[in-house]
XYZ file of C-alpha atoms in Angstrom:
702
model
C 174.679 145.878 161.055
C 172.441 149.043 161.431
C 174.275 152.488 161.846
C 173.297 152.845 165.501
C 174.486 149.276 166.442
C 177.738 149.920 164.582
C 178.296 153.155 166.484
C 177.590 151.311 169.754
C 180.117 148.452 168.889
C 182.820 150.874 168.015
C 182.461 152.659 171.350
C 182.394 149.459 173.049
C 185.776 148.247 171.517
C 187.334 151.659 172.071
C 186.495 151.534 175.651
C 187.822 148.244 176.043
C 191.242 149.115 174.495
C 191.478 152.318 176.341
C 191.098 151.361 179.738
C 194.431 150.198 181.251
C 194.498 146.879 182.847
C 195.323 148.303 186.229
C 192.046 150.151 186.321
C 190.184 147.083 186.641
C 191.386 146.034 189.986
C 189.011 146.261 192.840
C 189.860 146.201 196.397
C 188.020 144.066 198.376
C 187.114 144.871 202.133
C 190.839 144.159 202.932
C 193.102 143.323 199.945
C 195.589 141.827 202.189
C 194.439 141.581 205.865
C 196.924 143.133 208.288
C 199.052 140.958 210.539
C 198.277 140.447 214.242
C 201.363 142.235 215.359
C 202.969 143.968 218.630
C 203.287 147.614 219.445
C 205.047 148.677 222.710
C 204.701 145.190 223.990
C 201.135 145.146 223.829
C 198.568 143.585 221.470
C 197.736 145.781 218.510
C 195.245 145.149 216.025
C 192.073 146.704 214.486
C 189.427 145.806 217.313
C 186.638 145.745 214.697
C 188.429 143.217 212.590
C 190.134 141.030 215.381
C 187.714 141.508 218.712
C 190.228 139.621 220.723
C 190.399 140.913 224.290
C 193.693 139.651 226.237
C 193.259 138.928 229.954
C 195.770 140.034 232.490
C 198.812 137.691 232.394
C 198.157 136.937 228.588
C 200.583 137.477 225.783
C 200.546 137.337 222.088
C 203.710 137.064 220.163
C 204.873 135.736 216.805
C 205.217 131.969 216.796
C 208.924 131.284 216.229
C 209.505 134.914 214.603
C 206.597 133.808 212.072
C 205.049 136.919 210.414
C 201.891 134.689 209.719
C 201.249 132.952 213.033
C 200.989 134.378 216.340
C 200.800 132.231 219.781
C 198.510 133.345 222.705
C 200.219 132.314 225.923
C 199.614 132.543 229.695
C 202.278 131.833 232.169
C 204.364 130.203 229.570
C 201.450 127.835 228.395
C 200.128 127.968 224.840
C 196.508 128.750 224.713
C 195.661 129.320 221.083
C 197.350 129.956 217.669
C 196.122 132.963 215.649
C 196.422 133.428 212.014
C 194.504 135.101 208.881
C 193.392 132.378 206.489
C 194.533 134.459 203.515
C 198.152 134.653 204.951
C 198.100 130.582 204.774
C 196.080 129.946 201.737
C 194.473 131.960 198.997
C 191.380 130.021 197.611
C 189.446 131.907 195.059
C 185.660 132.171 195.687
C 182.913 132.919 193.374
C 184.183 136.479 193.001
C 187.497 135.228 192.047
C 188.986 136.824 195.431
C 189.574 134.686 198.441
C 187.393 134.925 201.688
C 189.379 136.261 204.777
C 188.825 134.607 207.973
C 190.665 135.229 211.460
C 191.082 131.789 212.712
C 192.150 130.548 216.516
C 193.501 126.983 216.822
C 194.150 125.257 220.025
C 197.124 123.016 220.822
C 194.636 120.229 220.783
C 193.714 120.802 217.179
C 190.371 122.358 217.905
C 189.174 125.405 215.812
C 187.976 127.365 218.849
C 187.708 130.957 217.336
C 186.570 132.064 213.807
C 185.672 135.317 212.324
C 184.901 136.665 208.892
C 187.079 139.523 208.132
C 186.582 140.174 204.316
C 184.881 138.753 201.542
C 183.722 140.103 198.094
C 180.992 137.495 197.033
C 178.559 139.352 194.641
C 175.677 137.089 195.773
C 176.268 138.073 199.288
C 176.846 141.934 198.498
C 173.557 142.151 196.566
C 171.118 139.425 197.606
C 171.821 136.958 200.543
C 172.362 138.544 203.769
C 176.001 138.738 204.546
C 175.159 137.272 208.104
C 174.639 133.971 206.555
C 178.390 133.768 205.794
C 179.188 135.266 209.249
C 177.006 132.572 210.916
C 178.591 129.781 208.526
C 182.152 130.814 209.536
C 181.062 130.663 213.233
C 179.669 127.021 212.882
C 183.418 125.674 212.642
C 184.143 126.602 216.352
C 184.480 123.540 218.099
C 185.373 121.334 215.310
C 188.327 118.994 215.275
C 190.888 119.570 212.275
C 191.356 115.863 212.202
C 187.879 115.325 211.357
C 186.511 114.771 207.781
C 184.027 117.761 207.329
C 182.097 118.396 204.356
C 179.464 120.756 203.105
C 175.876 119.906 202.455
C 174.109 116.263 202.749
C 175.491 114.180 205.294
C 177.840 111.120 204.231
C 179.564 108.188 206.108
C 182.459 109.188 208.070
C 181.882 112.948 207.534
C 180.839 115.891 209.745
C 178.229 117.841 207.857
C 178.251 121.758 207.757
C 175.050 123.387 206.601
C 175.234 124.933 203.294
C 174.259 128.593 202.473
C 171.171 128.255 200.305
C 171.996 129.985 197.173
C 175.533 130.374 197.642
C 177.005 126.945 197.098
C 180.451 127.817 195.907
C 180.903 130.527 198.574
C 179.903 127.492 201.103
C 182.485 125.097 199.559
C 185.374 127.710 199.404
C 184.724 128.668 203.190
C 184.890 125.047 204.069
C 188.312 124.582 202.319
C 189.678 127.914 203.429
C 188.982 127.217 207.024
C 190.018 123.600 207.088
C 193.143 123.747 204.828
C 194.560 126.989 206.392
C 194.105 125.280 209.804
C 195.558 122.007 208.901
C 198.583 123.766 207.311
C 199.058 125.756 210.518
C 198.819 122.653 212.513
C 201.542 120.780 210.518
C 203.770 124.012 210.852
C 203.249 124.102 214.648
C 203.635 120.275 215.343
C 199.931 119.598 215.999
C 199.653 117.342 213.141
C 202.132 115.158 211.170
C 202.075 114.975 207.543
C 201.527 111.530 205.972
C 202.165 111.841 202.506
C 200.314 109.282 200.160
C 202.505 109.891 197.495
C 206.271 110.099 197.495
C 207.734 113.501 196.827
C 208.077 114.363 193.172
C 211.900 113.980 191.794
C 213.325 116.260 189.155
C 214.666 114.450 186.050
C 218.389 114.642 185.783
C 218.131 114.400 181.927
C 219.496 117.189 179.672
C 217.816 118.133 176.602
C 219.065 121.037 174.277
C 216.640 123.991 174.258
C 216.544 127.465 172.918
C 215.521 130.591 175.025
C 212.249 130.624 173.387
C 211.746 126.983 173.908
C 212.286 127.171 177.478
C 209.977 130.186 178.079
C 207.404 128.524 175.898
C 207.498 125.296 178.103
C 207.333 127.315 181.382
C 210.946 126.445 182.266
C 211.598 130.265 182.403
C 208.848 132.349 183.877
C 208.131 135.938 182.917
C 206.733 138.929 184.872
C 205.979 142.257 182.922
C 204.922 145.525 184.492
C 203.991 148.425 182.432
C 204.209 152.281 183.676
C 200.337 152.529 183.709
C 200.210 149.798 186.488
C 202.374 152.031 188.680
C 200.184 155.134 188.156
C 202.589 156.496 185.420
C 201.777 157.665 181.647
C 200.813 154.965 179.440
C 203.892 153.509 177.542
C 204.356 150.168 175.531
C 207.747 149.981 177.052
C 207.754 147.942 180.043
C 208.698 149.524 183.539
C 210.112 146.050 184.285
C 210.305 142.907 182.188
C 211.576 140.135 184.338
C 212.568 136.597 183.628
C 213.338 133.952 186.215
C 213.893 130.273 186.713
C 215.194 127.599 189.100
C 218.564 126.354 187.425
C 218.896 123.205 189.488
C 217.534 120.902 186.515
C 219.956 120.298 183.944
C 217.579 121.060 180.864
C 217.158 124.643 182.349
C 220.584 125.292 183.947
C 222.797 123.919 181.449
C 221.095 125.632 178.493
C 221.389 129.100 180.326
C 224.566 128.756 181.910
C 226.550 126.467 179.622
C 227.910 122.928 180.697
C 231.062 124.326 182.402
C 229.442 127.113 184.639
C 226.405 124.858 185.446
C 228.715 122.196 186.659
C 230.622 124.466 188.780
C 227.669 126.060 190.289
C 225.958 122.754 191.185
C 229.204 121.581 192.844
C 228.935 124.921 195.174
C 225.338 124.114 196.252
C 224.314 121.804 199.299
C 221.704 119.295 198.562
C 218.775 121.472 199.971
C 219.818 124.596 198.180
C 218.754 125.955 194.801
C 219.904 128.503 192.399
C 217.834 131.019 190.723
C 218.170 132.997 187.757
C 216.667 136.457 187.697
C 217.109 138.935 184.590
C 215.451 141.876 183.600
C 215.068 145.101 181.589
C 212.845 148.219 181.761
C 212.672 151.849 182.709
C 212.437 151.333 186.472
C 215.348 153.245 188.076
C 217.544 150.671 189.786
C 215.516 147.749 188.063
C 214.666 144.744 190.514
C 218.075 144.802 192.229
C 217.573 148.202 193.491
C 220.235 149.921 195.841
C 219.375 148.823 199.245
C 221.596 145.740 199.298
C 224.561 148.082 198.996
C 223.692 149.710 202.222
C 222.102 147.031 204.157
C 223.080 143.884 202.139
C 219.425 143.103 201.379
C 217.611 142.949 197.988
C 214.288 144.580 199.148
C 212.568 144.899 195.619
C 212.042 141.219 195.459
C 211.590 138.113 197.180
C 209.998 134.634 196.698
C 206.878 133.029 198.488
C 206.149 129.305 198.877
C 203.100 128.344 201.064
C 203.798 129.948 204.402
C 207.488 130.483 203.950
C 208.955 133.844 202.486
C 212.559 133.866 201.218
C 214.633 136.961 200.650
C 217.995 137.464 199.218
C 221.322 139.121 200.682
C 224.257 140.126 198.923
C 225.994 137.093 199.957
C 223.326 135.028 198.162
C 224.300 136.720 194.965
C 226.481 135.611 191.942
C 226.990 137.423 188.759
C 225.617 136.158 185.646
C 227.628 137.641 182.846
C 225.927 135.891 179.797
C 223.343 133.557 178.975
C 224.377 130.643 176.724
C 220.815 129.834 175.541
C 220.415 130.566 171.939
C 218.146 133.512 170.995
C 218.244 134.923 174.666
C 217.780 138.811 174.761
C 220.245 141.099 176.279
C 219.455 142.249 179.652
C 220.549 145.327 181.594
C 220.351 143.524 184.980
C 221.007 139.833 185.808
C 222.162 137.473 188.521
C 222.147 134.037 189.866
C 220.474 134.152 193.561
C 221.077 131.064 196.039
C 218.018 129.768 198.188
C 219.832 128.588 201.371
C 216.820 127.811 203.306
C 215.852 124.023 203.773
C 212.081 125.155 204.043
C 212.256 125.649 200.092
C 211.007 122.812 198.142
C 211.966 123.175 194.293
C 209.326 120.459 193.285
C 206.431 122.677 194.397
C 205.341 126.092 193.010
C 206.382 129.307 194.280
C 205.720 132.995 193.574
C 207.908 135.642 192.710
C 206.863 138.957 194.559
C 208.143 142.247 193.138
C 207.508 145.451 195.378
C 207.380 148.342 192.750
C 207.898 151.884 194.042
C 208.003 155.302 192.703
C 208.350 158.918 194.101
C 204.866 160.527 194.343
C 206.359 163.990 194.361
C 204.408 165.253 197.451
C 207.656 165.271 199.371
C 211.246 164.553 198.579
C 210.836 160.936 199.893
C 207.241 160.106 199.664
C 206.705 157.037 197.694
C 203.938 154.901 196.232
C 204.031 151.143 196.453
C 202.606 148.144 194.294
C 203.109 144.593 194.630
C 203.198 142.248 191.632
C 203.450 138.680 191.320
C 204.050 135.643 189.056
C 204.169 132.028 189.777
C 206.787 129.416 188.832
C 206.758 125.726 188.730
C 208.993 123.326 186.842
C 207.088 121.967 183.843
C 205.601 118.472 184.120
C 207.975 116.923 181.564
C 211.007 117.702 183.860
C 209.686 115.602 186.689
C 209.971 111.662 187.050
C 206.668 109.690 187.765
C 206.358 109.636 191.795
C 205.865 106.208 193.287
C 202.693 105.580 195.314
C 203.529 105.022 198.880
C 201.228 102.931 201.134
C 199.567 104.950 204.011
C 196.886 107.482 204.744
C 196.862 111.006 203.718
C 196.495 113.746 206.358
C 193.083 115.290 206.300
C 193.027 118.099 203.699
C 196.063 116.535 201.804
C 195.931 114.308 198.760
C 193.172 111.498 199.077
C 190.166 113.924 199.502
C 188.047 115.623 196.813
C 189.130 119.189 196.067
C 186.516 121.770 195.903
C 186.071 121.537 192.166
C 185.666 117.567 192.293
C 183.334 117.846 195.272
C 181.034 120.211 193.335
C 180.988 118.164 190.179
C 180.728 114.878 191.777
C 177.747 115.999 194.011
C 175.820 117.239 191.178
C 176.734 114.749 188.454
C 173.211 113.449 187.767
C 171.905 116.936 187.203
C 174.841 117.872 185.176
C 174.260 114.849 182.800
C 170.581 115.981 182.665
C 171.505 119.626 182.038
C 174.037 118.451 179.180
C 171.194 116.144 177.648
C 168.782 119.160 177.692
C 171.255 121.215 175.694
C 172.136 118.373 173.369
C 168.406 117.851 172.681
C 167.860 121.520 171.712
C 171.148 121.487 169.478
C 169.675 118.282 167.765
C 166.457 120.292 167.109
C 168.242 122.910 165.409
C 170.361 120.656 163.386
C 167.116 118.996 162.182
C 165.025 122.291 162.293
C 163.626 122.090 158.780
C 162.069 118.765 159.385
C 161.004 119.454 162.920
C 159.067 122.554 161.818
C 156.968 120.799 159.314
C 154.621 119.737 162.011
C 153.374 122.796 163.777
C 151.729 121.324 166.490
C 154.491 118.866 167.397
C 156.963 121.648 167.477
C 154.780 123.809 169.799
C 154.551 120.859 172.580
C 158.370 120.222 172.100
C 159.089 123.873 172.812
C 156.715 124.166 175.677
C 158.416 121.011 177.202
C 161.917 122.557 176.763
C 160.660 125.612 178.517
C 159.443 123.701 181.529
C 162.514 121.591 181.721
C 164.689 124.926 181.750
C 162.618 126.524 184.335
C 162.832 123.585 186.594
C 166.431 122.288 185.901
C 168.247 125.601 185.548
C 166.057 128.018 187.352
C 164.074 126.545 190.267
C 166.179 123.499 191.473
C 169.783 124.648 190.408
C 169.703 128.311 190.181
C 172.210 128.186 187.304
C 170.788 131.273 185.165
C 173.646 132.690 183.129
C 174.116 136.378 183.797
C 175.985 139.350 182.125
C 178.017 139.469 185.333
C 179.559 136.191 184.198
C 180.873 138.003 181.125
C 182.533 140.854 183.210
C 184.165 138.595 185.475
C 185.611 136.685 182.644
C 187.107 139.879 181.185
C 188.283 140.925 184.535
C 189.979 137.461 184.994
C 191.505 137.900 181.472
C 193.119 141.434 182.208
C 194.179 140.510 185.695
C 195.668 137.215 184.342
C 194.096 135.281 187.214
C 192.913 131.592 187.360
C 190.008 130.471 185.225
C 189.394 127.827 188.008
C 186.580 129.915 189.124
C 184.488 129.517 186.046
C 184.330 125.654 186.718
C 183.281 126.155 190.547
C 179.495 126.258 189.535
C 179.123 123.253 187.231
C 175.836 124.780 185.658
C 177.349 128.251 184.778
C 180.578 126.272 183.554
C 178.340 123.969 181.081
C 175.886 126.444 180.351
C 178.599 128.954 179.077
C 180.445 126.588 177.085
C 177.298 125.559 175.333
C 176.542 129.231 174.903
C 179.922 129.849 173.371
C 179.652 126.877 170.910
C 175.951 127.314 169.874
C 176.208 131.164 169.396
C 179.115 130.699 167.139
C 176.952 128.498 165.023
C 173.361 129.727 165.135
C 173.440 132.960 167.059
C 171.797 133.733 170.087
C 168.452 132.062 169.270
C 169.289 128.724 170.515
C 169.909 129.950 174.135
C 167.716 133.232 174.367
C 164.826 131.386 172.663
C 165.048 127.917 173.923
C 167.245 127.496 177.080
C 167.344 130.817 179.043
C 164.909 130.024 181.994
C 163.682 133.722 182.530
C 162.984 133.588 178.940
C 161.171 130.493 178.938
C 159.180 131.888 181.949
C 158.159 135.037 179.969
C 157.246 132.799 177.017
C 155.004 130.490 178.751
C 153.282 133.420 180.573
C 152.638 135.152 177.377
C 151.257 131.896 175.556
C 148.881 131.527 178.531
C 147.667 135.059 178.075
C 147.245 134.450 174.425
C 145.233 131.438 174.769
C 142.925 133.007 177.445
C 142.389 136.293 175.750
C 143.348 136.272 172.042
C 143.791 139.672 170.648
C 143.308 141.088 166.919
C 146.023 143.708 167.557
C 148.927 143.377 170.016
C 149.154 145.756 173.062
C 151.799 148.505 173.272
C 153.486 151.012 171.010
C 153.489 150.597 167.240
C 155.875 147.957 165.709
C 158.323 150.532 164.463
C 158.392 152.229 167.752
C 159.326 148.795 169.602
C 161.971 148.230 166.872
C 163.712 151.345 167.773
C 163.395 150.540 171.559
C 165.623 147.480 171.089
C 168.689 149.849 171.085
C 168.162 150.268 174.868
C 169.651 146.942 175.929
C 172.738 147.799 173.939
C 173.004 150.940 175.921
C 172.652 148.897 179.130
C 175.011 146.367 178.354
C 177.903 148.798 177.130
C 177.173 151.026 180.161
C 177.632 148.009 182.698
C 180.668 146.836 180.731
C 182.328 150.282 181.030
C 181.457 150.313 184.865
C 182.900 146.966 185.251
C 186.280 147.857 184.036
C 186.496 150.274 187.085
C 184.563 148.631 189.552
C 183.102 144.998 189.599
C 181.155 145.581 192.879
C 179.210 148.580 191.255
C 178.650 146.649 187.883
C 177.296 143.808 189.974
C 174.863 146.161 191.830
C 173.887 147.876 188.674
C 173.273 144.500 186.709
C 170.273 144.054 189.017
C 168.454 145.253 185.861
C 168.455 141.484 185.277
C 165.788 139.803 187.795
C 167.550 136.540 187.824
C 168.573 136.799 191.591
C 165.062 137.743 192.478
C 163.560 135.075 190.366
C 165.755 132.006 190.936
C 168.827 132.718 193.201
C 167.282 134.430 196.302
C 163.595 134.363 195.725
C 161.100 137.329 195.742
C 160.196 136.901 199.336
C 163.686 137.051 200.575
C 164.508 140.319 198.920
C 163.595 144.025 199.480
C 160.114 144.964 198.110
C 161.429 147.062 195.263
C 163.264 144.160 193.694
C 159.859 142.011 193.685
C 157.935 144.870 192.440
C 160.325 145.274 189.421
C 160.191 141.403 188.707
C 156.343 141.381 188.809
C 156.337 144.663 186.531
C 158.367 143.074 184.011
C 156.384 139.661 184.085
C 153.114 141.695 183.697
C 154.293 143.745 180.778
C 155.687 140.562 179.110
C 152.228 138.965 179.303
C 151.127 141.533 176.677
C 154.436 142.364 174.807
C 156.042 139.218 173.573
C 159.395 138.787 175.594
C 159.525 142.436 176.801
C 162.640 142.124 179.058
C 164.617 139.756 176.391
C 164.061 142.045 173.441
C 164.537 145.570 175.192
C 166.273 145.533 178.377
C 168.412 142.130 178.703
C 172.136 143.113 178.614
C 173.099 139.500 178.399
C 170.837 139.192 175.392
C 172.536 142.218 173.966
C 176.065 140.799 174.385
C 175.139 137.737 172.631
C 173.428 139.543 169.749
C 176.525 141.533 168.972
C 178.016 138.452 167.934
C 175.042 137.110 166.261
C 174.554 139.239 163.308
C 176.147 136.909 160.675
C 175.767 133.141 161.972
C 177.376 130.481 159.787
C 173.941 128.554 159.696
C 171.248 131.274 159.103
C 167.544 130.335 158.645
C 166.871 129.465 154.879
C 165.014 132.079 152.765
C 163.433 132.370 149.268
C 164.111 135.085 146.720
C 160.335 135.815 147.019
C 160.581 136.700 150.558
C 161.439 140.158 149.403
C 157.713 140.827 148.534
C 155.905 138.250 150.523
C 155.065 139.596 154.044
C 153.570 136.517 155.559
C 156.537 135.426 157.741
C 157.235 139.092 158.815
C 153.653 139.482 159.848
C 153.671 136.130 161.811
C 157.144 136.677 163.448
C 156.331 137.611 167.126
C 159.968 138.878 168.083
C 159.850 140.951 164.866
C 163.110 139.656 163.800
C 162.182 139.848 159.904
C 162.618 143.250 158.364
C 160.451 144.809 155.366
C 163.050 143.020 152.749
C 162.177 139.610 154.310
C 165.668 139.300 155.813
C 165.937 137.758 159.181
C 168.003 139.752 161.806
C 169.886 136.881 163.582
C 170.463 139.351 166.613
C 166.733 139.610 167.229
C 165.698 135.914 166.166
C 164.436 133.689 169.007
C 164.599 130.445 167.075
C 160.811 129.579 167.153
C 160.993 128.070 163.584
C 157.651 129.510 162.769
C 159.001 131.108 159.452
C 160.626 127.753 158.407
C 157.356 126.136 158.958
C 155.256 128.682 156.897
C 157.987 128.620 154.190
C 157.201 124.786 153.574
C 153.459 125.024 154.132
C 151.832 124.424 150.782
C 148.778 126.214 152.060
C 150.336 129.507 153.061
C 153.737 130.007 151.223
C 152.988 131.806 147.764
C 155.661 129.979 145.708
C 154.297 126.536 146.789
C 150.630 127.682 146.113
C 151.236 129.301 142.684
C 153.883 127.939 140.043
C 153.772 131.683 138.791
C 155.524 132.781 141.931
C 158.325 130.033 141.581
C 159.021 130.791 138.028
C 158.713 134.735 138.571
C 161.502 134.830 141.284
C 163.546 131.945 139.929
C 163.101 129.921 143.117
C 165.375 127.028 143.935
C 164.873 124.272 146.552
C 166.200 125.325 149.980
């Protein structure tokens, strides 16, 4: 690796390790939409968000003291139920964040009010007009929640909703957000009756000895760790709060933690619908997860659990002391306790979330505080369930029995996905047998052109699945924030593409993707080839070769700069990543974007006609990212000893990936196989022309 690139790599790693995880979190339009609430007996809500005007005689009040559902009434008659979608379901969209929609549901089950409140979709923030999503949300008005509604092409028994062109995942998530939240509320308020197609899962009553570490590893005990820097305090390796929690009802968990006698006693005190939770913790947080409010008001205000639309808090009467933990290897904890969930709405077989409200004094006044909410999900491991029995019946719309978003996306594109995978496998086969394929130069040229055309049409024009450097930033953000990886499978072409990129880059470096599969790279090379056929040049256009080689460093600066920005603001990184012209070329189109984007694209293509793959070699941040892991591929292109003095391949290499010593720089190679062809050409390779070269350099077959 050259000295400048080594310096850049060091800066890159230093930045990744130095920035705290908390610094990566972005707030969307509204992180958590404010509730419809009451103030002085009157409706109170941000008019810009809600835009609901109460007529004389109408009243808006919480439904049965719910914090998430509000009912609009007039003269004692219910007119509509209002709720925010993100208070009911949190379905991650393409950005990894949910789409917030204010929904009004009539007592008849008709969606008669919808308004987009918040979204963080990159394709809509910097590309497709956001009004497209606003209109898509409005299109659900008048739809019956009992109907089967789907996005895209019509199907028998379904009502079709138009898809937002270029924003497939956003369209599908919007559809599930509206329907799932509406149906859940409808079940809650009694508009719909739940008809389960599968019997409720049952917990196993079997006991199996387990140590503390084994229980944690299998997921029977969940952990939530918060560090001081996540609360805006100085960095420290000592957790601010290190909490462990578990439902103790199942014998393998409860009996190992409590011991058999204490477990049997505790289970004997519980009602059939009640559960007992172990909550323990250490850390530097003064008062820990218990705090001190329960002493004054009887309520533990620093933590609660949420399950679906229900929130469960704990009072002092729900607490039992936990003096010791029987499981082998259990740490010592400064705070511990057993908390009883008494509400019949709690379903121990379903996942729930532990919510911790962290607080610290700001120092501005004696009582001013800063608050942050942290959460972790708990669910019994599958091994602790008995197999559920299938029950005859029909599932409620939106319940089991319909395709999920993920399934629908993949099923709708199954033929195209098979074709895309076939394209990748074909190119991988070429690389495996590249020595043999490179012998026939004309055949190789036509195969390469065919792959370029297939890539442009399949990935670019028809399915708009061009990988982008933004995908890398999103992956890093998900890892740092410990969010769901489900988002990466929402776009089948990006999912397949990145799996293949990871596998092939690990073996051959960036050359397989950048040199063959990338649709924008393919477009540039085709235009360059057409120009060379029409106007062949004795000398290439542009600066000297050495100057161009020095300019390669630009793309590494672009990538590292974008990466650093993404650690602090994904929105800004997505906007700056417009240095990639992929949205203008494929996702949105040159005629649907502002003029400056089109001018930039045309300029890149025009320069690329005269300078081989200009964007790929000097500006592409994605290429730079892949180049950083391509310097020493396990399967490099074979070389001869005489390549040190023979300059034939170096002169013929269009990406200028061969240095003066005959060494191939895998970070620059485009995998054209031209050097392999020359090495086996008996009319051009000196060792094959003259036996003297073979003996002089002690050549061996490669």
